[in-house]
Short mmCIF file of C-alpha atoms and ligand atoms in Angstrom, two decimals:
data_model
loop_
_atom_site.label_atom_id
_atom_site.label_comp_id
_atom_site.label_asym_id
_atom_site.label_seq_id
_atom_site.Cartn_x
_atom_site.Cartn_y
_atom_site.Cartn_z
CA MET A 1 167.63 4.75 112.42
CA ALA A 2 164.06 4.03 113.45
CA LYS A 3 162.86 0.48 113.12
CA LEU A 4 159.25 0.93 114.22
CA ALA A 5 156.79 1.79 111.44
CA ILE A 6 155.24 4.51 113.57
CA ASN A 7 158.63 6.27 113.52
CA GLY A 8 159.21 5.76 109.79
CA GLY A 9 160.57 2.19 109.73
CA ASN A 10 159.19 -0.57 107.51
CA PRO A 11 155.96 -2.19 108.77
CA VAL A 12 155.90 -5.93 109.46
CA ARG A 13 153.19 -6.40 106.87
CA THR A 14 151.40 -4.32 104.23
CA LYS A 15 149.34 -6.97 102.41
CA LEU A 16 145.75 -6.77 103.63
CA PHE A 17 144.60 -9.54 105.95
CA PRO A 18 142.02 -12.01 104.55
CA ALA A 19 138.38 -10.98 104.39
CA TYR A 20 135.85 -12.25 106.89
CA ASN A 21 133.02 -13.15 104.55
CA THR A 22 130.39 -15.70 105.56
CA ILE A 23 128.23 -15.25 102.46
CA GLY A 24 128.52 -17.85 99.69
CA GLU A 25 126.66 -19.96 97.12
CA GLU A 26 124.24 -21.29 99.75
CA GLU A 27 122.92 -17.81 100.54
CA LYS A 28 122.76 -16.88 96.85
CA LYS A 29 120.66 -19.94 96.04
CA ALA A 30 118.35 -19.35 99.00
CA VAL A 31 117.81 -15.71 98.02
CA MET A 32 117.07 -16.65 94.40
CA LYS A 33 114.46 -19.11 95.56
CA VAL A 34 112.65 -16.38 97.49
CA LEU A 35 112.93 -13.97 94.56
CA ASP A 36 111.50 -16.58 92.20
CA SER A 37 108.54 -17.06 94.55
CA GLY A 38 107.65 -13.36 94.29
CA ASN A 39 106.83 -13.37 98.02
CA LEU A 40 109.35 -11.08 99.68
CA SER A 41 107.37 -10.55 102.89
CA GLN A 42 104.15 -12.20 103.88
CA PHE A 43 103.62 -10.23 107.10
CA LEU A 44 100.24 -8.59 107.66
CA GLY A 45 99.64 -6.14 110.51
CA ALA A 46 96.26 -7.66 111.28
CA TRP A 47 95.09 -10.69 113.26
CA THR A 48 95.25 -13.28 110.48
CA HIS A 49 97.44 -16.27 109.72
CA ASP A 50 100.03 -13.90 108.23
CA PHE A 51 100.39 -11.84 111.41
CA LEU A 52 103.42 -14.02 112.19
CA GLY A 53 104.99 -13.73 108.74
CA GLY A 54 105.63 -16.05 105.81
CA PRO A 55 107.15 -19.55 105.52
CA THR A 56 110.80 -18.47 105.46
CA VAL A 57 110.43 -16.21 108.50
CA ARG A 58 108.79 -19.06 110.41
CA LYS A 59 111.38 -21.64 109.40
CA PHE A 60 114.20 -19.27 110.34
CA GLU A 61 112.63 -18.69 113.77
CA ASP A 62 112.17 -22.46 114.31
CA ASP A 63 115.78 -23.13 113.37
CA TRP A 64 116.96 -20.35 115.71
CA SER A 65 114.92 -21.80 118.60
CA LYS A 66 116.46 -25.23 118.05
CA MET A 67 119.96 -23.78 117.94
CA ILE A 68 119.59 -21.82 121.18
CA GLY A 69 117.35 -24.34 122.96
CA VAL A 70 114.32 -22.11 123.59
CA ASN A 71 110.60 -22.40 122.89
CA HIS A 72 110.19 -19.11 121.02
CA SER A 73 112.24 -16.99 118.63
CA ILE A 74 110.90 -13.71 117.27
CA SER A 75 112.82 -12.28 114.31
CA VAL A 76 113.20 -8.50 114.20
CA ASN A 77 115.02 -6.10 111.90
CA SER A 78 117.93 -5.44 114.32
CA ASN A 79 119.21 -6.22 117.77
CA THR A 80 118.42 -2.58 118.61
CA SER A 81 114.75 -2.95 117.70
CA GLY A 82 114.80 -6.32 119.49
CA LEU A 83 115.99 -4.65 122.70
CA PHE A 84 113.30 -1.96 122.33
CA THR A 85 110.73 -4.73 121.86
CA ALA A 86 112.01 -6.68 124.87
CA ILE A 87 111.90 -3.58 127.10
CA GLY A 88 108.35 -2.90 125.89
CA ALA A 89 107.28 -6.51 126.40
CA ILE A 90 108.29 -6.60 130.07
CA GLY A 91 106.15 -3.49 130.66
CA ILE A 92 108.78 -0.83 131.40
CA GLN A 93 106.99 2.47 132.14
CA PRO A 94 108.06 6.06 132.84
CA GLY A 95 109.83 6.24 136.20
CA ASP A 96 111.09 2.65 136.12
CA GLU A 97 114.80 1.97 136.37
CA VAL A 98 116.70 -0.63 134.36
CA ILE A 99 120.25 -1.60 135.31
CA VAL A 100 122.53 -1.60 132.28
CA SER A 101 126.20 -1.96 131.39
CA PRO A 102 128.35 1.08 130.59
CA TYR A 103 130.73 -0.95 128.47
CA THR A 104 128.79 -2.11 125.45
CA MET A 105 127.42 -0.89 122.14
CA SER A 106 125.22 2.13 122.88
CA ALA A 107 121.98 0.36 121.93
CA SER A 108 122.08 -1.94 124.98
CA ALA A 109 121.80 1.03 127.33
CA ILE A 110 119.44 3.29 125.38
CA ALA A 111 116.53 0.83 125.11
CA PRO A 112 114.83 1.75 128.44
CA LEU A 113 114.65 5.44 127.44
CA VAL A 114 112.36 4.59 124.52
CA TYR A 115 109.66 3.58 127.03
CA GLY A 116 110.46 6.33 129.54
CA GLY A 117 112.61 4.04 131.68
CA ILE A 118 115.87 5.26 133.22
CA PRO A 119 119.15 3.45 132.49
CA VAL A 120 121.19 2.98 135.67
CA PHE A 121 124.80 1.94 135.06
CA ALA A 122 126.47 -0.85 137.02
CA ASP A 123 130.23 -1.27 136.84
CA ILE A 124 131.99 -4.16 135.11
CA ASP A 125 134.11 -7.02 136.40
CA PRO A 126 137.72 -6.47 135.25
CA LYS A 127 138.09 -10.23 134.68
CA THR A 128 135.21 -10.65 132.21
CA PHE A 129 134.29 -7.06 131.20
CA CYS A 130 130.64 -8.02 131.85
CA MET A 131 128.53 -6.36 134.56
CA ASP A 132 129.68 -7.14 138.09
CA PRO A 133 126.88 -8.69 140.19
CA ILE A 134 128.09 -6.83 143.28
CA SER A 135 127.77 -3.52 141.49
CA ILE A 136 124.36 -4.53 140.11
CA ALA A 137 123.11 -5.31 143.61
CA SER A 138 124.32 -1.92 144.85
CA LYS A 139 122.28 -0.09 142.19
CA ILE A 140 118.89 -1.60 143.04
CA THR A 141 116.18 0.79 144.27
CA GLU A 142 112.42 0.45 144.72
CA ARG A 143 112.11 1.63 141.09
CA THR A 144 114.31 -1.09 139.56
CA LYS A 145 112.34 -3.34 137.22
CA ALA A 146 114.94 -5.14 135.14
CA ILE A 147 118.60 -5.94 134.51
CA LEU A 148 119.85 -5.73 130.94
CA VAL A 149 122.90 -7.99 130.82
CA VAL A 150 125.45 -7.95 127.98
CA HIS A 151 127.70 -10.91 127.15
CA ILE A 152 130.36 -8.51 126.01
CA PHE A 153 133.08 -9.55 123.53
CA GLY A 154 131.39 -13.00 123.49
CA HIS A 155 132.15 -13.70 127.15
CA PRO A 156 129.12 -14.97 129.12
CA ALA A 157 128.13 -12.81 132.08
CA ASP A 158 127.96 -14.28 135.60
CA MET A 159 124.37 -15.48 135.13
CA ASP A 160 123.97 -17.52 138.35
CA ALA A 161 124.71 -14.48 140.50
CA ILE A 162 122.66 -12.15 138.29
CA MET A 163 119.62 -14.47 138.22
CA ALA A 164 119.81 -14.81 142.01
CA ILE A 165 119.72 -11.02 142.40
CA ALA A 166 116.81 -10.81 139.94
CA GLN A 167 114.88 -13.49 141.77
CA LYS A 168 115.42 -11.87 145.14
CA HIS A 169 114.17 -8.47 143.93
CA ASN A 170 111.59 -9.74 141.44
CA LEU A 171 113.32 -8.26 138.39
CA TYR A 172 113.24 -9.23 134.74
CA VAL A 173 116.51 -10.17 133.05
CA ILE A 174 117.17 -9.39 129.40
CA GLU A 175 120.35 -10.78 127.83
CA ASP A 176 121.98 -8.81 125.02
CA CYS A 177 123.63 -11.65 123.08
CA ALA A 178 124.67 -9.57 120.03
CA GLN A 179 128.33 -10.51 120.52
CA ALA A 180 127.84 -14.04 121.79
CA PRO A 181 125.72 -16.24 119.49
CA LEU A 182 126.17 -19.88 120.62
CA GLY A 183 128.03 -18.65 123.69
CA LYS A 184 127.42 -20.87 126.71
CA TYR A 185 127.15 -20.29 130.42
CA LYS A 186 127.63 -23.56 132.35
CA GLY A 187 126.41 -25.56 129.35
CA LYS A 188 123.35 -23.39 128.65
CA SER A 189 123.16 -21.18 125.57
CA VAL A 190 123.19 -17.48 126.33
CA GLY A 191 119.78 -16.11 125.44
CA SER A 192 118.05 -19.06 127.14
CA ILE A 193 118.80 -18.12 130.75
CA GLY A 194 117.13 -14.75 131.40
CA ASP A 195 113.52 -13.89 130.59
CA LEU A 196 114.44 -12.71 127.10
CA GLY A 197 117.56 -12.88 124.92
CA VAL A 198 118.31 -10.59 121.97
CA PHE A 199 120.71 -11.40 119.11
CA SER A 200 122.07 -9.34 116.22
CA LEU A 201 122.33 -10.26 112.54
CA ASN A 202 124.07 -7.04 111.61
CA TYR A 203 126.90 -7.18 109.05
CA HIS A 204 129.59 -6.79 111.74
CA LYS A 205 128.52 -9.79 113.83
CA HIS A 206 129.57 -13.50 113.75
CA ILE A 207 126.82 -14.24 111.21
CA HIS A 208 124.57 -11.75 109.46
CA THR A 209 121.73 -10.99 107.09
CA GLY A 210 122.90 -7.42 106.41
CA GLU A 211 120.66 -6.13 109.17
CA GLY A 212 118.49 -8.26 111.44
CA GLY A 213 117.95 -9.59 114.93
CA VAL A 214 116.23 -12.31 116.97
CA ILE A 215 114.53 -12.31 120.37
CA THR A 216 114.51 -15.61 122.26
CA THR A 217 112.38 -16.68 125.24
CA ASN A 218 110.76 -19.62 126.97
CA ASN A 219 107.91 -17.41 128.22
CA SER A 220 104.93 -17.67 125.86
CA ILE A 221 103.27 -14.51 127.22
CA LEU A 222 106.42 -12.45 126.58
CA ALA A 223 106.81 -14.09 123.14
CA ASP A 224 103.27 -13.05 122.26
CA ARG A 225 103.85 -9.48 123.45
CA CYS A 226 107.06 -9.29 121.40
CA GLN A 227 105.24 -10.53 118.31
CA MET A 228 102.63 -7.81 118.78
CA ILE A 229 105.13 -4.98 119.37
CA ARG A 230 107.05 -6.12 116.27
CA ASN A 231 103.99 -5.84 114.07
CA HIS A 232 101.38 -3.12 114.73
CA ALA A 233 100.07 -4.38 118.10
CA GLU A 234 97.23 -1.84 118.17
CA ASN A 235 95.52 -3.60 115.27
CA VAL A 236 95.22 -6.93 117.04
CA THR A 237 94.41 -6.13 120.67
CA ALA A 238 90.65 -5.72 119.99
CA PRO A 239 90.11 -8.86 117.89
CA ARG A 240 92.18 -10.81 120.42
CA GLN A 241 90.38 -9.22 123.38
CA ILE A 242 93.66 -8.37 125.07
CA GLU A 243 93.01 -6.48 128.29
CA ASP A 244 96.45 -5.35 129.42
CA LEU A 245 97.40 -2.80 126.77
CA THR A 246 100.62 -1.70 128.49
CA ASN A 247 103.16 -0.81 125.77
CA LEU A 248 101.11 -2.53 123.07
CA ILE A 249 101.85 0.21 120.59
CA GLY A 250 103.15 -1.61 117.56
CA TYR A 251 106.07 -0.86 115.32
CA ASN A 252 107.16 -2.37 112.06
CA TYR A 253 110.27 -4.29 113.13
CA ARG A 254 109.75 -7.18 110.70
CA MET A 255 112.42 -9.15 108.87
CA THR A 256 111.78 -10.08 105.24
CA GLU A 257 111.68 -13.50 103.56
CA ILE A 258 114.98 -12.70 101.83
CA GLU A 259 116.80 -11.88 105.06
CA CYS A 260 115.42 -14.97 106.77
CA ALA A 261 116.46 -17.14 103.81
CA ILE A 262 120.01 -15.86 104.30
CA GLY A 263 119.63 -16.38 108.05
CA ILE A 264 118.68 -20.06 107.63
CA GLU A 265 121.96 -20.67 105.75
CA GLN A 266 123.98 -18.59 108.22
CA ILE A 267 122.71 -20.67 111.16
CA LYS A 268 124.16 -23.79 109.51
CA LYS A 269 127.58 -22.13 109.27
CA LEU A 270 127.73 -20.69 112.77
CA PRO A 271 129.14 -23.71 114.69
CA SER A 272 132.05 -24.07 112.29
CA LEU A 273 132.70 -20.30 112.29
CA ILE A 274 132.89 -20.38 116.08
CA ASN A 275 135.22 -23.37 116.05
CA GLN A 276 137.56 -21.58 113.63
CA ARG A 277 137.50 -18.56 115.91
CA LEU A 278 138.32 -20.71 118.96
CA ASP A 279 141.14 -22.49 117.11
CA ASN A 280 142.65 -19.14 116.20
CA VAL A 281 142.21 -17.92 119.78
CA ALA A 282 144.07 -21.00 121.05
CA PHE A 283 146.90 -20.30 118.59
CA LEU A 284 147.16 -16.66 119.65
CA ASP A 285 146.71 -17.41 123.37
CA GLU A 286 149.83 -19.55 123.27
CA LYS A 287 151.90 -16.99 121.38
CA LEU A 288 150.68 -13.83 123.13
CA SER A 289 150.68 -15.10 126.72
CA VAL A 290 154.51 -15.04 126.75
CA PHE A 291 154.62 -11.23 126.73
CA PRO A 292 154.83 -10.15 130.39
CA ALA A 293 152.93 -6.88 129.81
CA PHE A 294 149.92 -8.79 128.40
CA ASP A 295 147.16 -10.24 130.56
CA ILE A 296 144.87 -12.41 128.43
CA LEU A 297 141.63 -14.20 129.35
CA PRO A 298 142.14 -17.58 131.02
CA PRO A 299 140.44 -20.65 129.45
CA MET A 300 136.72 -20.98 130.22
CA GLN A 301 135.57 -23.23 133.06
CA ASP A 302 132.38 -25.19 133.84
CA ASN A 303 131.28 -25.92 130.29
CA SER A 304 131.06 -22.23 129.49
CA VAL A 305 132.00 -20.97 126.01
CA ASN A 306 133.31 -17.55 125.05
CA THR A 307 132.63 -16.96 121.35
CA TYR A 308 135.21 -14.14 121.04
CA TYR A 309 133.53 -11.36 119.10
CA VAL A 310 136.80 -9.56 119.84
CA TYR A 311 139.93 -10.69 121.68
CA PRO A 312 140.58 -8.50 124.75
CA ILE A 313 144.04 -7.98 126.26
CA LYS A 314 144.87 -6.06 129.42
CA PHE A 315 148.06 -4.06 129.03
CA ASN A 316 150.35 -3.46 132.00
CA LYS A 317 152.03 -0.10 131.43
CA GLU A 318 154.36 -0.48 134.44
CA ILE A 319 155.84 -3.68 133.02
CA ALA A 320 155.90 -2.32 129.46
CA GLY A 321 157.30 1.10 130.35
CA ILE A 322 154.93 2.87 127.94
CA SER A 323 151.22 3.67 127.92
CA ARG A 324 148.66 1.40 126.31
CA ASN A 325 147.76 4.07 123.77
CA LYS A 326 151.35 4.41 122.60
CA PHE A 327 151.68 0.66 122.34
CA VAL A 328 148.48 0.24 120.33
CA GLU A 329 149.38 3.07 117.96
CA ALA A 330 152.78 1.50 117.36
CA LEU A 331 151.30 -1.96 116.76
CA LYS A 332 148.63 -0.54 114.45
CA ALA A 333 151.34 1.02 112.30
CA GLU A 334 152.98 -2.40 111.81
CA LEU A 335 149.85 -4.14 110.53
CA PRO A 336 147.38 -3.63 107.68
CA CYS A 337 143.57 -3.64 107.71
CA ALA A 338 141.62 -6.48 106.10
CA VAL A 339 139.96 -7.07 102.75
CA LEU A 340 136.32 -5.85 102.96
CA ARG A 341 137.42 -3.65 105.85
CA GLU A 342 140.09 -1.47 104.31
CA THR A 343 139.54 1.59 106.50
CA ALA A 344 138.92 0.16 109.99
CA PRO A 345 141.94 -1.38 111.74
CA LEU A 346 141.46 -4.76 113.44
CA ILE A 347 142.84 -3.35 116.69
CA GLY A 348 141.81 -0.53 118.98
CA ALA A 349 142.64 0.98 122.38
CA GLY A 350 139.74 0.31 124.76
CA TYR A 351 136.31 -0.36 123.31
CA VAL A 352 133.54 2.27 123.27
CA LYS A 353 133.75 5.19 125.69
CA PRO A 354 131.77 4.46 128.89
CA ILE A 355 128.24 5.09 127.65
CA TYR A 356 127.12 7.43 130.42
CA LEU A 357 129.68 9.97 129.17
CA GLN A 358 127.63 10.47 125.99
CA PRO A 359 125.80 13.84 125.73
CA ILE A 360 122.31 12.32 126.03
CA TYR A 361 123.16 11.14 129.57
CA GLN A 362 125.36 14.10 130.51
CA LYS A 363 122.56 16.50 129.58
CA GLN A 364 119.76 14.09 130.54
CA ALA A 365 118.27 15.05 127.20
CA ALA A 366 115.34 12.65 126.97
CA TRP A 367 111.70 13.02 128.05
CA ALA A 368 112.14 10.17 130.51
CA PHE A 369 114.24 12.44 132.77
CA ASN A 370 111.37 14.89 133.28
CA PRO A 371 110.96 15.14 137.09
CA ALA A 372 107.19 14.87 136.65
CA LEU A 373 107.81 11.32 135.41
CA TYR A 374 110.95 10.27 137.30
CA SER A 375 111.16 10.89 141.02
CA GLY A 376 114.45 9.10 141.59
CA SER A 377 117.94 10.47 141.15
CA VAL A 378 120.42 8.93 138.78
CA SER A 379 124.04 9.94 138.35
CA TYR A 380 125.98 9.87 135.10
CA GLU A 381 129.03 11.64 136.45
CA LYS A 382 132.52 10.69 135.43
CA GLY A 383 133.75 8.28 138.10
CA ILE A 384 130.51 6.33 138.72
CA CYS A 385 132.01 3.18 137.16
CA PRO A 386 135.73 3.33 138.01
CA VAL A 387 136.60 -0.15 136.74
CA THR A 388 135.04 0.57 133.35
CA GLU A 389 136.85 3.90 133.10
CA ASN A 390 140.19 2.35 134.07
CA MET A 391 139.75 -0.49 131.54
CA HIS A 392 138.69 1.87 128.78
CA PHE A 393 141.08 4.76 129.25
CA GLU A 394 144.18 2.93 130.53
CA VAL A 395 144.28 -0.84 130.42
CA LEU A 396 142.25 -2.72 127.82
CA PHE A 397 142.78 -3.12 124.12
CA THR A 398 140.87 -5.35 121.75
CA HIS A 399 141.72 -6.91 118.41
CA GLU A 400 140.13 -9.18 115.83
CA TYR A 401 143.15 -11.04 114.49
CA MET A 402 141.41 -14.32 115.36
CA ARG A 403 138.67 -13.91 112.76
CA PRO A 404 137.90 -16.99 110.63
CA GLY A 405 139.94 -16.74 107.45
CA MET A 406 143.10 -15.78 109.34
CA GLN A 407 145.74 -18.48 108.72
CA PRO A 408 148.68 -19.31 111.02
CA ASP A 409 150.97 -17.26 108.72
CA ASP A 410 148.72 -14.24 109.06
CA MET A 411 148.59 -14.59 112.83
CA MET A 412 152.38 -15.01 112.99
CA ASP A 413 152.68 -11.59 111.36
CA VAL A 414 150.65 -10.23 114.27
CA VAL A 415 152.84 -12.00 116.81
CA ASN A 416 155.99 -10.77 115.07
CA ALA A 417 154.64 -7.22 115.09
CA VAL A 418 153.98 -7.43 118.83
CA GLU A 419 157.47 -8.80 119.39
CA LYS A 420 158.97 -6.04 117.24
CA VAL A 421 157.21 -3.29 119.19
CA PHE A 422 158.39 -4.73 122.53
CA GLU A 423 161.95 -5.21 121.24
CA ASN A 424 162.12 -1.60 120.07
CA ILE A 425 160.17 -0.09 122.91
CA ASN A 426 163.00 2.38 123.61
CA GLU A 427 161.98 4.22 120.46
CA LEU A 428 158.64 4.93 122.17
CA VAL A 429 159.87 5.59 125.71
CA ASP A 430 162.23 8.38 124.68
CA ASP A 431 159.71 10.21 122.55
CA SER A 432 158.29 12.70 125.02
CA LYS A 433 156.55 14.71 122.27
CA SER A 434 153.97 12.08 121.23
C1 LIG B 501 125.96 -4.77 117.58
C2 LIG B 501 125.41 -4.67 118.92
C3 LIG B 501 124.12 -4.17 119.15
C4 LIG B 501 123.28 -3.60 118.06
O1 LIG B 501 122.93 -4.55 117.11
P1 LIG B 501 122.19 -4.11 115.76
O2 LIG B 501 121.69 -5.41 115.19
O3 LIG B 501 123.21 -3.46 114.89
O4 LIG B 501 121.09 -3.20 116.13
C5 LIG B 501 123.66 -4.17 120.46
N1 LIG B 501 124.38 -4.63 121.47
C6 LIG B 501 125.63 -5.10 121.30
C7 LIG B 501 126.39 -5.62 122.48
C8 LIG B 501 126.19 -5.13 120.01
O5 LIG B 501 127.42 -5.59 119.84
#
């Protein structure tokens, strides 16, 4: 008789895992205060005092700057719009190339296309899943203007090597920090190392305001350009007598007073949320590292901090005797989803499909690819980033069983489910039909 849930046996657990909910009384009170004031957004798209928003927006940005250790924070309505703003601010033009990661949320690669720039994919390092500096260096051409780095899964990218490449070739560096708020690279906060950092305050991230984002920089010229692109730049270039109008077409990417009021409270909670995550990671590291088919991340060195947006595991199918996909499907069947996330399992095979395999790249279906604008040649063929493809299609799986709110009992159910699948692996090996 089958023991594994995927074959009809009883699952290890059916009771939903605890919710991950960072919103509480503090946020409620802060929102009510804004509502009582009647001022839900003080922004004006004209060169006045209110061009930079109201008191709550400004306080939120100050608090964010202090947390990250930068001179300027510019709030925006998403990380996606923040990346668009950052690409605009550094002056990306049609025909320029920007080196991006293929293994990230789609927004980190699409941003150059909005300004007519061409995303060029560099492969990832199988140890960190972040872009590999050697691959980055091999993708540089005379058209390259910037590197868009992603601290994927919360793991800081190899910033010393990447900054050295950027310096040598005179390139801008933008850090996508959506998955790594308060992550550190050799003691420095991510988002304070490159020219610009971009964070997300979307519902699915460590902390959130529903939707939202923040750009960070120490460069006052770039900060100013971001502030203009966020808020109707074209209205202020004449009164400010700005001569270089490159990309100073403005959008409305503003956050509201309500969102920033929530954000101020969320900032206060972030250090403790990260510590809970790291405590849970330490618990699971100890329990999961004993399985010979699992290869988990080693502890961080040099004062660097991984903030574990997800927990990646490399699966060795030779040792296990079954494929990663079969293993993940079997484990998924043993474990429930979570409260507030009843339909999306906390585990998945791979992450997102290598981005260049999306139709927009396969068909080069964007105006930026028009040969009148772009004289280079870029390839999006399957095979251009073999490490990424191997990780995604064969080796890597990610889970979120270390989310704050998970107690040792909950995590032990996960460990027991893993143990159960390995103990009954014969049920999976023999099934040639699946
Ligand atoms: C979530 C995410 C984004 C997009 O953030 P939004 O705030 O939802 O626009 C971009 N990059 C990465 C790496 C992300 O995880």
